Amino acid sequence: MLTLSCNSKSQDLTESGKGVTKINEKKMTVKIFNIPEYEKKLKANPDYIGYKTKENVEVKQNYMLDDQHFGGDYNPKYVIEYLHSEKFPDGFTDSYIFNKDGFLTEYERYFDDIETGIWKKYLEGKIVSQENKDINYPFSIDDVILFSKKNNGDLSKSGSFKRSYDDQQKIYIYTIEWVVKNVEKPYTQGFVLNGGDGKIIKTYRKDSPRIKM
């Protein structure tokens, strides 16, 4: 994927290799989907959907056709958008949506299927809207992953992870679980954490599910 740099008076958040990082008021970096390179890969392999980098980043690329040609073979005349995602070894995924000309229109970030980071929409290379998906969770996903590593788990590699609002306590919470295997009898360790400060609200254990032979 190529990048285009342009000047802007409006405040912008720039992307790094792992997504949203620093604020830059004068310079804006916007990614462009390299259509000729993508078409070259499709021509060589019609089943092409992506690749893995030497840094172990899983890159996926695809396209969406208009309603009349949905599900058909690739034809640039009918493409309405191109899709590009980068899944990192730590479990985070940066997702980019481009228009039919290859210009960035949307940026999203996930941890597994959880929406995180600052989502942005672009028009003609400028941000037209953005939404902070972590605004109700000062105790970040990175903090939760570190918590799991300190408690015999590693959510960046395995386990379950959920965000929700506790109506009774009127707070946002994390519910996290992972299987503890390095013991005589493996079990599922679970925690409910306060999304604001990471304090433990509840701790529980469950027998690990048996594997059917």
XYZ file of N, CA and C in Angstrom:
639
model
N 0.835 -1.184 0.000
C 0.000 0.000 0.000
C 0.874 1.240 0.000
N 0.509 2.235 -0.831
C 1.248 3.482 -0.899
C 0.744 4.450 0.151
N 1.489 5.528 0.380
C 1.010 6.580 1.267
C 1.099 7.907 0.564
N 0.153 8.785 0.867
C 0.122 10.125 0.300
C 0.190 11.123 1.435
N 1.094 12.092 1.367
C 1.198 13.130 2.386
C 0.668 14.434 1.824
N -0.125 15.136 2.615
C -0.651 16.419 2.176
C -0.759 17.336 3.375
N -0.809 18.632 3.136
C -0.892 19.603 4.210
C -2.348 19.904 4.538
N -2.613 20.147 5.820
C -3.965 20.470 6.256
C -3.897 21.351 7.485
N -4.776 22.346 7.566
C -4.808 23.222 8.730
C -5.548 22.584 9.889
N -6.372 21.596 9.591
C -7.151 20.962 10.646
C -6.300 19.972 11.408
N -6.649 19.758 12.675
C -5.924 18.802 13.509
C -6.236 17.396 13.051
N -5.236 16.529 13.008
C -5.440 15.173 12.524
C -4.690 14.191 13.403
N -5.173 12.960 13.383
C -4.480 11.869 14.045
C -3.860 11.019 12.958
N -2.568 10.745 13.044
C -1.894 9.990 12.001
C -1.818 8.521 12.362
N -1.669 7.662 11.320
C -1.491 6.238 11.536
C -0.022 5.872 11.598
N 0.290 4.919 12.455
C 1.621 4.314 12.459
C 1.439 2.892 11.986
N 2.469 2.050 12.153
C 2.357 0.664 11.754
C 1.286 -0.079 12.534
N 0.944 0.396 13.727
C -0.046 -0.296 14.544
C -1.302 0.528 14.752
N -1.506 1.599 13.968
C -2.756 2.328 14.079
C -2.577 3.737 14.571
N -3.588 4.251 15.251
C -3.577 5.633 15.676
C -2.480 5.879 16.704
N -1.678 6.927 16.484
C -0.649 7.230 17.474
C -0.681 8.696 17.846
N 0.087 9.532 17.183
C 0.272 10.891 17.647
C -0.565 11.915 16.881
N -0.720 13.098 17.471
C -1.442 14.190 16.837
C -0.459 15.055 16.060
N -0.814 15.374 14.822
C 0.011 16.233 13.981
C -0.907 17.258 13.336
N -0.758 18.543 13.690
C -1.704 19.555 13.259
C -1.493 20.017 11.818
N -0.305 19.828 11.273
C -0.017 20.383 9.961
C 0.138 19.332 8.866
N 0.574 18.152 9.247
C 0.817 17.145 8.225
C -0.097 15.954 8.427
N -0.694 15.498 7.357
C -1.626 14.385 7.429
C -1.156 13.284 6.491
N -1.080 12.068 6.978
C -0.674 10.931 6.162
C -1.885 10.053 5.912
N -2.209 9.854 4.639
C -3.369 9.058 4.269
C -2.918 7.902 3.386
N -3.353 6.697 3.684
C -2.965 5.545 2.897
C -3.779 5.462 1.606
N -3.145 4.919 0.585
C -3.784 4.701 -0.705
C -3.664 3.220 -1.061
N -4.743 2.642 -1.554
C -4.711 1.241 -1.964
C -4.056 1.153 -3.338
N -3.030 0.317 -3.447
C -2.282 0.177 -4.694
C -3.038 -0.771 -5.626
N -3.942 -0.219 -6.426
C -4.796 -1.031 -7.290
C -3.998 -1.807 -8.337
N -3.056 -1.181 -9.057
C -2.284 -1.949 -10.055
C -1.550 -3.145 -9.451
N -0.970 -2.959 -8.268
C -0.260 -4.054 -7.614
C -1.232 -5.154 -7.204
N -2.405 -4.756 -6.710
C -3.434 -5.739 -6.315
C -3.910 -6.526 -7.528
N -4.149 -5.862 -8.643
C -4.604 -6.529 -9.858
C -3.542 -7.487 -10.395
N -2.283 -7.113 -10.228
C -1.178 -7.971 -10.646
C -1.187 -9.272 -9.850
N -1.432 -9.168 -8.538
C -1.481 -10.358 -7.691
C -2.692 -11.224 -8.015
N -3.830 -10.584 -8.311
C -5.032 -11.340 -8.673
C -4.843 -12.073 -10.002
N -4.159 -11.423 -10.924
C -3.916 -12.043 -12.219
C -3.038 -13.269 -12.071
N -2.036 -13.175 -11.209
C -1.138 -14.307 -10.968
C -1.839 -15.420 -10.199
N -2.774 -15.030 -9.310
C -3.495 -16.006 -8.495
C -4.906 -15.488 -8.226
N -5.910 -15.968 -8.980
C -7.294 -15.494 -8.798
C -7.843 -15.699 -7.394
N -7.221 -16.611 -6.637
C -7.675 -16.892 -5.264
C -6.917 -16.061 -4.229
N -6.114 -15.123 -4.672
C -5.313 -14.301 -3.754
C -6.197 -13.537 -2.768
N -5.850 -13.622 -1.483
C -6.591 -12.868 -0.462
C -5.656 -12.146 0.505
N -4.335 -12.340 0.361
C -3.423 -11.653 1.261
C -2.111 -12.387 1.432
N -1.361 -11.979 2.462
C -0.038 -12.540 2.697
C 0.368 -12.268 4.146
N 1.480 -12.831 4.552
C 2.025 -12.605 5.890
C 3.408 -11.978 5.749
N 3.663 -10.924 6.524
C 4.945 -10.235 6.447
C 5.993 -10.952 7.297
N 7.247 -10.518 7.158
C 8.318 -11.113 7.954
C 8.170 -10.777 9.428
N 7.372 -9.727 9.729
C 7.099 -9.373 11.128
C 5.906 -10.147 11.674
N 5.416 -11.133 10.890
C 4.294 -11.979 11.293
C 2.965 -11.215 11.355
N 2.831 -10.201 10.510
C 1.574 -9.467 10.377
C 0.755 -10.109 9.262
N -0.489 -10.477 9.567
C -1.364 -11.088 8.568
C -2.109 -9.990 7.806
N -1.800 -9.863 6.526
C -2.416 -8.848 5.676
C -3.476 -9.513 4.804
N -4.698 -8.953 4.828
C -5.768 -9.462 3.975
C -6.259 -8.338 3.063
N -6.510 -8.679 1.807
C -6.985 -7.705 0.837
C -8.153 -8.294 0.055
N -9.135 -7.446 -0.222
C -10.317 -7.915 -0.935
C -11.002 -6.726 -1.603
N -12.105 -6.981 -2.250
C -12.864 -5.932 -2.925
C -14.354 -6.205 -2.782
N -15.152 -5.177 -2.954
C -16.608 -5.299 -2.940
C -17.146 -4.792 -4.274
N -18.024 -5.597 -4.893
C -18.649 -5.200 -6.146
C -20.023 -4.605 -5.884
N -20.565 -3.897 -6.868
C -21.902 -3.319 -6.707
C -22.943 -4.429 -6.640
N -24.183 -4.068 -6.288
C -25.237 -5.052 -6.052
C -25.502 -5.938 -7.269
N -25.424 -5.383 -8.449
C -25.723 -6.140 -9.658
C -24.665 -7.187 -9.971
N -23.449 -6.991 -9.464
C -22.364 -7.911 -9.773
C -21.769 -8.556 -8.527
N -22.460 -8.437 -7.395
C -21.974 -8.966 -6.119
C -21.714 -10.461 -6.229
N -20.546 -10.890 -5.762
C -20.194 -12.307 -5.804
C -19.533 -12.732 -7.098
N -19.405 -11.816 -8.045
C -18.803 -12.156 -9.321
C -17.293 -12.009 -9.307
N -16.698 -12.278 -10.461
C -15.245 -12.146 -10.585
C -14.843 -10.675 -10.569
N -13.583 -10.450 -10.268
C -13.076 -9.084 -10.171
C -13.190 -8.348 -11.503
N -13.761 -7.148 -11.435
C -13.811 -6.242 -12.583
C -13.795 -4.825 -12.027
N -12.746 -4.057 -12.289
C -12.636 -2.719 -11.689
C -13.792 -1.795 -12.006
N -14.513 -2.069 -13.100
C -15.655 -1.221 -13.467
C -16.790 -1.332 -12.454
N -16.853 -2.474 -11.755
C -17.961 -2.726 -10.836
C -17.555 -2.633 -9.365
N -16.294 -2.343 -9.110
C -15.815 -2.250 -7.729
C -16.361 -0.979 -7.071
N -16.887 -1.115 -5.848
C -17.340 0.053 -5.092
C -16.374 0.378 -3.952
N -15.599 -0.620 -3.497
C -14.593 -0.350 -2.474
C -13.585 -1.490 -2.394
N -12.397 -1.126 -1.916
C -11.343 -2.105 -1.651
C -11.137 -2.196 -0.143
N -10.791 -3.395 0.334
C -10.617 -3.652 1.763
C -9.195 -4.121 2.040
N -8.608 -3.599 3.095
C -7.246 -3.976 3.483
C -7.195 -4.026 5.005
N -6.747 -5.152 5.549
C -6.607 -5.275 7.006
C -5.249 -5.832 7.365
N -4.766 -5.458 8.553
C -3.470 -5.913 9.059
C -3.661 -6.412 10.489
N -3.523 -7.721 10.679
C -3.647 -8.303 12.019
C -2.261 -8.525 12.590
N -2.013 -7.923 13.751
C -0.698 -7.967 14.371
C -0.602 -9.120 15.373
N 0.621 -9.560 15.688
C 0.803 -10.682 16.621
C 0.187 -10.441 17.999
N 0.001 -9.170 18.382
C -0.569 -8.889 19.700
C -2.094 -8.965 19.719
N -2.716 -9.342 18.587
C -4.162 -9.524 18.544
C -4.943 -8.346 17.989
N -4.299 -7.214 17.771
C -4.983 -6.041 17.228
C -5.026 -6.107 15.697
N -6.089 -5.565 15.131
C -6.247 -5.518 13.681
C -6.612 -4.109 13.246
N -5.856 -3.572 12.295
C -6.181 -2.299 11.666
C -6.902 -2.593 10.360
N -8.055 -1.960 10.158
C -8.865 -2.199 8.969
C -9.054 -0.900 8.197
N -8.827 -0.966 6.883
C -8.930 0.211 6.022
C -9.917 -0.061 4.890
N -10.753 0.926 4.598
C -11.694 0.841 3.480
C -11.366 1.962 2.503
N -11.268 1.606 1.211
C -10.912 2.564 0.171
C -12.018 2.633 -0.871
N -12.164 3.767 -1.530
C -13.154 3.862 -2.596
C -12.639 3.200 -3.869
N -13.418 3.238 -4.938
C -13.071 2.536 -6.171
C -11.797 3.078 -6.820
N -11.399 4.295 -6.444
C -10.169 4.874 -6.979
C -8.963 4.623 -6.082
N -9.184 3.936 -4.955
C -8.089 3.585 -4.065
C -7.814 4.570 -2.953
N -8.682 5.582 -2.788
C -8.457 6.569 -1.731
C -9.160 6.143 -0.438
N -8.486 6.365 0.676
C -8.985 5.944 1.981
C -10.275 6.671 2.346
N -11.282 5.895 2.789
C -12.547 6.475 3.239
C -12.841 6.176 4.707
N -12.314 5.045 5.217
C -12.582 4.693 6.617
C -11.397 3.940 7.223
N -11.162 4.202 8.515
C -10.165 3.460 9.287
C -10.854 2.940 10.554
N -10.630 1.651 10.857
C -11.200 1.035 12.053
C -10.132 0.175 12.721
N -10.293 -0.034 14.018
C -9.352 -0.897 14.743
C -10.124 -1.853 15.644
N -9.621 -3.078 15.745
C -10.264 -4.108 16.554
C -9.229 -4.849 17.394
N -9.710 -5.390 18.516
C -8.987 -6.431 19.224
C -9.913 -7.630 19.205
N -9.549 -8.663 18.447
C -10.490 -9.724 18.093
C -11.689 -9.057 17.421
N -12.880 -9.177 18.002
C -14.049 -8.525 17.395
C -14.491 -7.298 18.190
N -13.651 -6.834 19.119
C -13.995 -5.671 19.933
C -13.528 -4.392 19.246
N -14.424 -3.444 19.111
C -14.088 -2.161 18.508
C -13.229 -1.349 19.469
N -12.111 -0.835 18.977
C -11.205 -0.077 19.830
C -10.507 1.009 19.024
N -9.809 1.888 19.717
C -9.090 2.959 19.033
C -10.006 4.067 18.550
N -9.450 4.970 17.758
C -10.206 6.084 17.192
C -10.553 5.754 15.749
N -11.838 5.536 15.489
C -12.310 5.242 14.141
C -12.481 6.561 13.391
N -12.091 6.547 12.117
C -12.118 7.786 11.352
C -12.724 7.585 9.967
N -13.390 8.633 9.483
C -13.896 8.649 8.114
C -13.239 9.802 7.367
N -12.889 9.522 6.107
C -12.160 10.496 5.300
C -12.967 10.892 4.061
N -12.736 12.100 3.605
C -13.274 12.563 2.336
C -12.222 13.452 1.689
N -11.786 13.050 0.503
C -10.759 13.792 -0.231
C -9.496 14.013 0.622
N -9.114 12.998 1.362
C -7.880 13.059 2.133
C -7.979 13.756 3.467
N -9.171 14.208 3.856
C -9.340 14.889 5.129
C -10.319 14.121 6.014
N -10.060 14.163 7.307
C -10.972 13.529 8.257
C -12.254 14.338 8.343
N -13.391 13.651 8.170
C -14.686 14.323 8.276
C -15.413 13.940 9.559
N -15.017 12.822 10.162
C -15.593 12.439 11.457
C -14.685 11.408 12.108
N -14.711 11.360 13.432
C -13.954 10.349 14.165
C -14.668 10.035 15.473
N -14.492 8.810 15.927
C -15.169 8.338 17.135
C -14.197 7.538 17.979
N -14.071 7.916 19.247
C -13.195 7.212 20.172
C -13.949 6.031 20.783
N -13.590 4.830 20.366
C -14.276 3.630 20.840
C -13.871 3.250 22.270
N -12.841 3.899 22.813
C -12.347 3.570 24.149
C -12.721 4.610 25.199
N -13.590 5.533 24.834
C -13.866 6.663 25.719
C -14.411 6.225 27.073
N -15.118 5.107 27.120
C -15.682 4.622 28.389
C -14.765 3.632 29.107
N -13.559 3.457 28.559
C -12.632 2.468 29.122
C -11.231 3.057 29.295
N -11.045 3.931 30.282
C -9.696 4.451 30.573
C -8.684 3.337 30.850
N -9.153 2.246 31.469
C -8.308 1.061 31.634
C -8.317 0.350 30.284
N -7.228 0.495 29.538
C -7.208 0.122 28.124
C -7.105 -1.384 27.901
N -7.293 -1.769 26.655
C -7.135 -3.174 26.286
C -5.705 -3.631 26.543
N -4.729 -2.778 26.259
C -3.340 -3.122 26.575
C -3.160 -3.377 28.068
N -3.849 -2.578 28.899
C -3.791 -2.782 30.349
C -4.381 -4.140 30.731
N -5.472 -4.508 30.049
C -6.122 -5.787 30.346
C -5.222 -6.951 29.941
N -4.575 -6.822 28.796
C -3.652 -7.869 28.358
C -2.511 -8.033 29.354
N -1.964 -6.920 29.822
C -0.894 -6.976 30.826
C -1.404 -7.630 32.106
N -2.635 -7.301 32.502
C -3.245 -7.921 33.681
C -3.310 -9.436 33.506
N -3.713 -9.891 32.317
C -3.820 -11.336 32.083
C -2.460 -12.013 32.194
N -1.427 -11.350 31.697
C -0.077 -11.937 31.750
C 0.428 -12.060 33.183
N -0.044 -11.161 34.049
C 0.346 -11.213 35.454
C -0.470 -12.226 36.243
N -1.484 -12.796 35.568
C -2.368 -13.741 36.258
C -2.491 -15.064 35.506
N -1.325 -15.537 35.021
C -1.237 -16.870 34.437
C -2.005 -17.017 33.125
N -2.101 -15.941 32.365
C -2.764 -16.004 31.067
C -2.080 -15.082 30.069
N -2.624 -15.025 28.868
C -2.128 -14.103 27.851
C -3.232 -13.899 26.812
N -4.036 -12.864 27.010
C -5.168 -12.615 26.128
C -4.764 -12.215 24.718
N -3.503 -11.883 24.520
C -3.060 -11.568 23.159
C -2.946 -12.833 22.314
N -2.952 -14.009 22.979
C -2.808 -15.272 22.265
C -4.048 -16.149 22.356
N -4.714 -16.141 23.502
C -5.891 -17.002 23.659
C -6.772 -16.477 24.795
N -8.015 -16.968 24.826
C -8.958 -16.554 25.858
C -10.139 -15.822 25.261
N -11.055 -15.390 26.117
C -12.226 -14.638 25.674
C -12.249 -13.277 26.351
N -12.896 -12.331 25.689
C -12.769 -10.929 26.068
C -14.069 -10.230 25.713
N -14.675 -9.541 26.666
C -15.948 -8.863 26.384
C -16.028 -7.543 27.139
N -16.568 -6.544 26.481
C -16.874 -5.261 27.114
C -18.384 -5.137 27.252
N -18.826 -4.511 28.348
C -20.268 -4.319 28.515
C -20.527 -3.254 29.581
N -21.797 -2.898 29.712
C -22.206 -1.921 30.733
C -22.997 -2.649 31.808
N -22.584 -2.498 33.057
C -23.263 -3.121 34.181
C -24.352 -2.176 34.675
N -25.594 -2.536 34.382
C -26.733 -1.684 34.755
C -26.871 -1.528 36.262
N -26.519 -2.582 37.007
C -26.683 -2.534 38.457
C -25.671 -1.589 39.107
N -24.407 -1.711 38.685
C -23.363 -0.874 39.280
C -23.159 0.446 38.534
N -23.778 0.565 37.351
C -23.677 1.788 36.536
C -22.235 2.076 36.123
N -21.541 1.028 35.704
C -20.161 1.196 35.251
C -19.916 0.312 34.027
N -18.889 0.672 33.270
C -18.454 -0.161 32.140
C -17.449 -1.181 32.653
N -17.559 -2.403 32.156
C -16.735 -3.486 32.680
C -16.119 -4.322 31.564
N -15.074 -5.063 31.942
C -14.497 -6.117 31.110
C -14.824 -7.458 31.759
N -15.189 -8.449 30.946
C -15.289 -9.825 31.413
C -14.282 -10.635 30.609
N -13.313 -11.214 31.290
C -12.214 -11.895 30.600
C -12.029 -13.306 31.161
N -11.638 -14.227 30.282
C -11.406 -15.614 30.686
C -10.271 -16.204 29.869
N -9.554 -17.153 30.461
C -8.560 -17.931 29.740
C -8.371 -19.252 30.463
N -7.851 -20.231 29.746
C -7.613 -21.553 30.318
C -6.204 -21.608 30.894
N -6.101 -21.992 32.141
C -4.808 -22.192 32.797
C -4.431 -23.660 32.600
N -3.366 -23.882 31.849
C -3.004 -25.255 31.461
C -1.816 -25.818 32.223
N -0.976 -24.943 32.774
C 0.268 -25.422 33.395
C 0.055 -25.871 34.835
N -1.031 -26.605 35.062
C -1.344 -27.156 36.387
C -1.825 -28.595 36.189
N -1.919 -29.338 37.285
C -2.318 -30.747 37.189
C -3.717 -30.881 36.596
N -4.628 -30.010 37.015
C -5.985 -30.049 36.492
C -6.320 -28.684 35.888
N -6.221 -28.550 34.570
C -6.490 -27.263 33.917
C -7.881 -26.727 34.256
N -7.993 -25.423 34.291
C -9.268 -24.780 34.600
C -9.369 -23.450 33.845
N -10.574 -22.911 33.787
C -10.807 -21.605 33.174
C -10.814 -20.540 34.257
N -9.922 -19.583 34.119
C -9.836 -18.470 35.062
C -10.620 -17.291 34.499
N -11.461 -16.685 35.336
C -12.254 -15.556 34.890
C -12.162 -14.366 35.829
N -12.264 -13.177 35.257
C -12.272 -11.943 36.032
C -13.294 -10.979 35.430
N -13.884 -10.177 36.289
C -14.657 -9.012 35.858
C -13.920 -7.796 36.388
N -13.535 -6.895 35.474
C -12.739 -5.723 35.843
C -13.507 -4.436 35.585
N -13.248 -3.449 36.418
C -13.795 -2.113 36.203
C -13.109 -1.498 34.981
N -13.899 -1.057 34.000
C -13.332 -0.475 32.791
C -12.676 0.866 33.012
N -12.934 1.477 34.153
C -12.352 2.785 34.439
C -10.966 2.711 35.048
N -10.809 1.843 36.048
C -9.520 1.794 36.755
C -8.910 0.398 36.825
N -9.586 -0.604 36.286
C -9.027 -1.949 36.262
C -9.169 -2.730 37.554
N -9.883 -2.174 38.534
C -10.049 -2.887 39.803
C -10.879 -4.156 39.596
N -10.496 -5.201 40.319
C -11.197 -6.482 40.207
C -12.551 -6.398 40.897
N -13.596 -6.665 40.152
C -14.953 -6.676 40.706
C -15.341 -8.090 41.111
N -14.875 -9.057 40.311
C -15.235 -10.447 40.580
C -14.145 -11.361 40.034
N -13.863 -12.434 40.785
C -12.945 -13.478 40.344
C -13.665 -14.813 40.403
N -13.474 -15.654 39.388
C -14.141 -16.958 39.411
C -13.310 -17.976 38.620
N -13.589 -19.248 38.890
C -12.964 -20.349 38.167
C -14.043 -21.308 37.679
N -13.764 -21.921 36.540
C -14.654 -22.928 35.990
C -13.823 -24.104 35.500
N -14.423 -25.293 35.546
C -13.740 -26.448 34.966
C -13.592 -26.221 33.468
N -12.439 -26.567 32.924
C -12.224 -26.417 31.491
C -13.089 -27.401 30.736
N -13.618 -26.991 29.584
C -14.453 -27.909 28.796
C -13.658 -29.114 28.319
N -14.278 -30.259 28.361
C -13.599 -31.475 27.924
C -13.592 -31.539 26.403
N -12.492 -32.032 25.871
C -12.369 -32.163 24.426
C -12.950 -33.501 23.994
N -13.899 -33.443 23.062
C -14.517 -34.675 22.579
C -13.548 -35.414 21.664
N -13.435 -36.713 21.908
C -12.537 -37.545 21.090
C -13.311 -38.140 19.917
